[in-house]
């Protein structure tokens, strides 16, 4: 299963140019797309959790940069939801300035890059050394998530393009 997911991911990022490394293209493009979606995904997740626990209403729009507003939300979170309170406090600290938000996204990009390299090393061990690896379910799950994520993003991108006379290519998405 691991190898199948890797082949799928590699196929999506394959290049028509023999001079370009598929893996380097995968890392560069995947990390860029992941960075673009990271903050939005996390903010939507926190909003859904706040809605679920009735801390905010559906009609509320959250201003993550407004420190006093965020303090009000944090104070509304019941004491038994310690993890949620912590997550909102951390997001508040990430969103309070452009520099901290940039640092937050760059840290994510660095972590994803390292993880892709780790997955690639494991892939090489499995393919080239015929290694038998135990306990790779977690990494396989991450790889599956990456594949599904990039497919969903690309489908969404191409579905939202209006009919034009110009051809839209995969490179436009990347």
Short mmCIF file of C-alpha atoms in Angstrom, two decimals, residues 69-144:
data_model
loop_
_atom_site.label_atom_id
_atom_site.label_comp_id
_atom_site.label_asym_id
_atom_site.label_seq_id
_atom_site.Cartn_x
_atom_site.Cartn_y
_atom_site.Cartn_z
CA UNK A 69 -11.87 39.47 20.84
CA UNK A 70 -9.78 36.30 21.07
CA UNK A 71 -9.43 36.78 24.84
CA UNK A 72 -13.24 36.90 25.05
CA UNK A 73 -13.53 33.64 23.13
CA UNK A 74 -10.90 32.00 25.33
CA UNK A 75 -12.76 33.08 28.45
CA UNK A 76 -15.98 31.51 27.09
CA UNK A 77 -14.35 28.09 26.68
CA UNK A 78 -15.34 25.85 29.62
CA UNK A 79 -12.51 24.84 31.96
CA UNK A 80 -12.83 21.14 31.15
CA UNK A 81 -11.90 21.85 27.50
CA UNK A 82 -8.26 22.54 28.29
CA UNK A 83 -6.95 21.33 24.93
CA UNK A 84 -9.34 23.55 22.99
CA UNK A 85 -8.40 26.54 25.12
CA UNK A 86 -4.73 25.83 24.46
CA UNK A 87 -5.30 25.46 20.70
CA UNK A 88 -7.12 28.79 20.50
CA UNK A 89 -4.43 30.50 22.57
CA UNK A 90 -1.74 29.11 20.27
CA UNK A 91 -3.62 30.20 17.15
CA UNK A 92 -4.06 33.64 18.68
CA UNK A 93 -0.30 33.84 19.21
CA UNK A 94 0.34 32.74 15.62
CA UNK A 95 -2.11 35.22 14.10
CA UNK A 96 -1.25 38.33 16.11
CA UNK A 97 1.33 39.62 13.60
CA UNK A 98 2.47 38.97 10.07
CA UNK A 99 5.90 37.85 11.29
CA UNK A 100 4.54 35.24 13.68
CA UNK A 101 2.09 33.98 11.04
CA UNK A 102 4.94 33.76 8.53
CA UNK A 103 7.04 31.86 11.06
CA UNK A 104 4.10 29.50 11.73
CA UNK A 105 3.69 28.70 8.03
CA UNK A 106 7.45 28.37 7.45
CA UNK A 107 7.76 25.93 10.35
CA UNK A 108 4.99 23.86 8.80
CA UNK A 109 6.76 23.95 5.42
CA UNK A 110 10.02 22.82 7.00
CA UNK A 111 8.28 19.94 8.81
CA UNK A 112 6.49 18.78 5.64
CA UNK A 113 9.77 18.94 3.70
CA UNK A 114 11.56 16.84 6.30
CA UNK A 115 8.70 14.36 6.35
CA UNK A 116 8.73 14.00 2.56
CA UNK A 117 12.48 13.31 2.65
CA UNK A 118 11.92 10.73 5.37
CA UNK A 119 9.20 9.04 3.32
CA UNK A 120 11.47 9.10 0.26
CA UNK A 121 14.31 7.42 2.19
CA UNK A 122 11.90 4.73 3.36
CA UNK A 123 10.66 4.29 -0.20
CA UNK A 124 14.24 3.83 -1.40
CA UNK A 125 14.92 1.22 1.27
CA UNK A 126 11.78 -0.69 0.33
CA UNK A 127 12.43 -0.56 -3.42
CA UNK A 128 16.20 -0.77 -3.77
CA UNK A 129 17.11 -2.95 -0.82
CA UNK A 130 13.97 -5.03 -0.72
CA UNK A 131 13.83 -4.14 2.95
CA UNK A 132 11.04 -5.42 5.10
CA UNK A 133 9.90 -2.62 7.34
CA UNK A 134 7.63 -3.08 10.29
CA UNK A 135 5.35 -0.45 11.76
CA UNK A 136 5.04 1.83 8.75
CA UNK A 137 1.26 2.22 9.08
CA UNK A 138 1.58 5.75 10.41
CA UNK A 139 3.84 6.88 7.57
CA UNK A 140 1.59 5.09 5.08
CA UNK A 141 -1.35 6.98 6.54
CA UNK A 142 0.52 10.28 6.15
CA UNK A 143 1.38 9.39 2.57
CA UNK A 144 -2.25 8.57 1.85
#
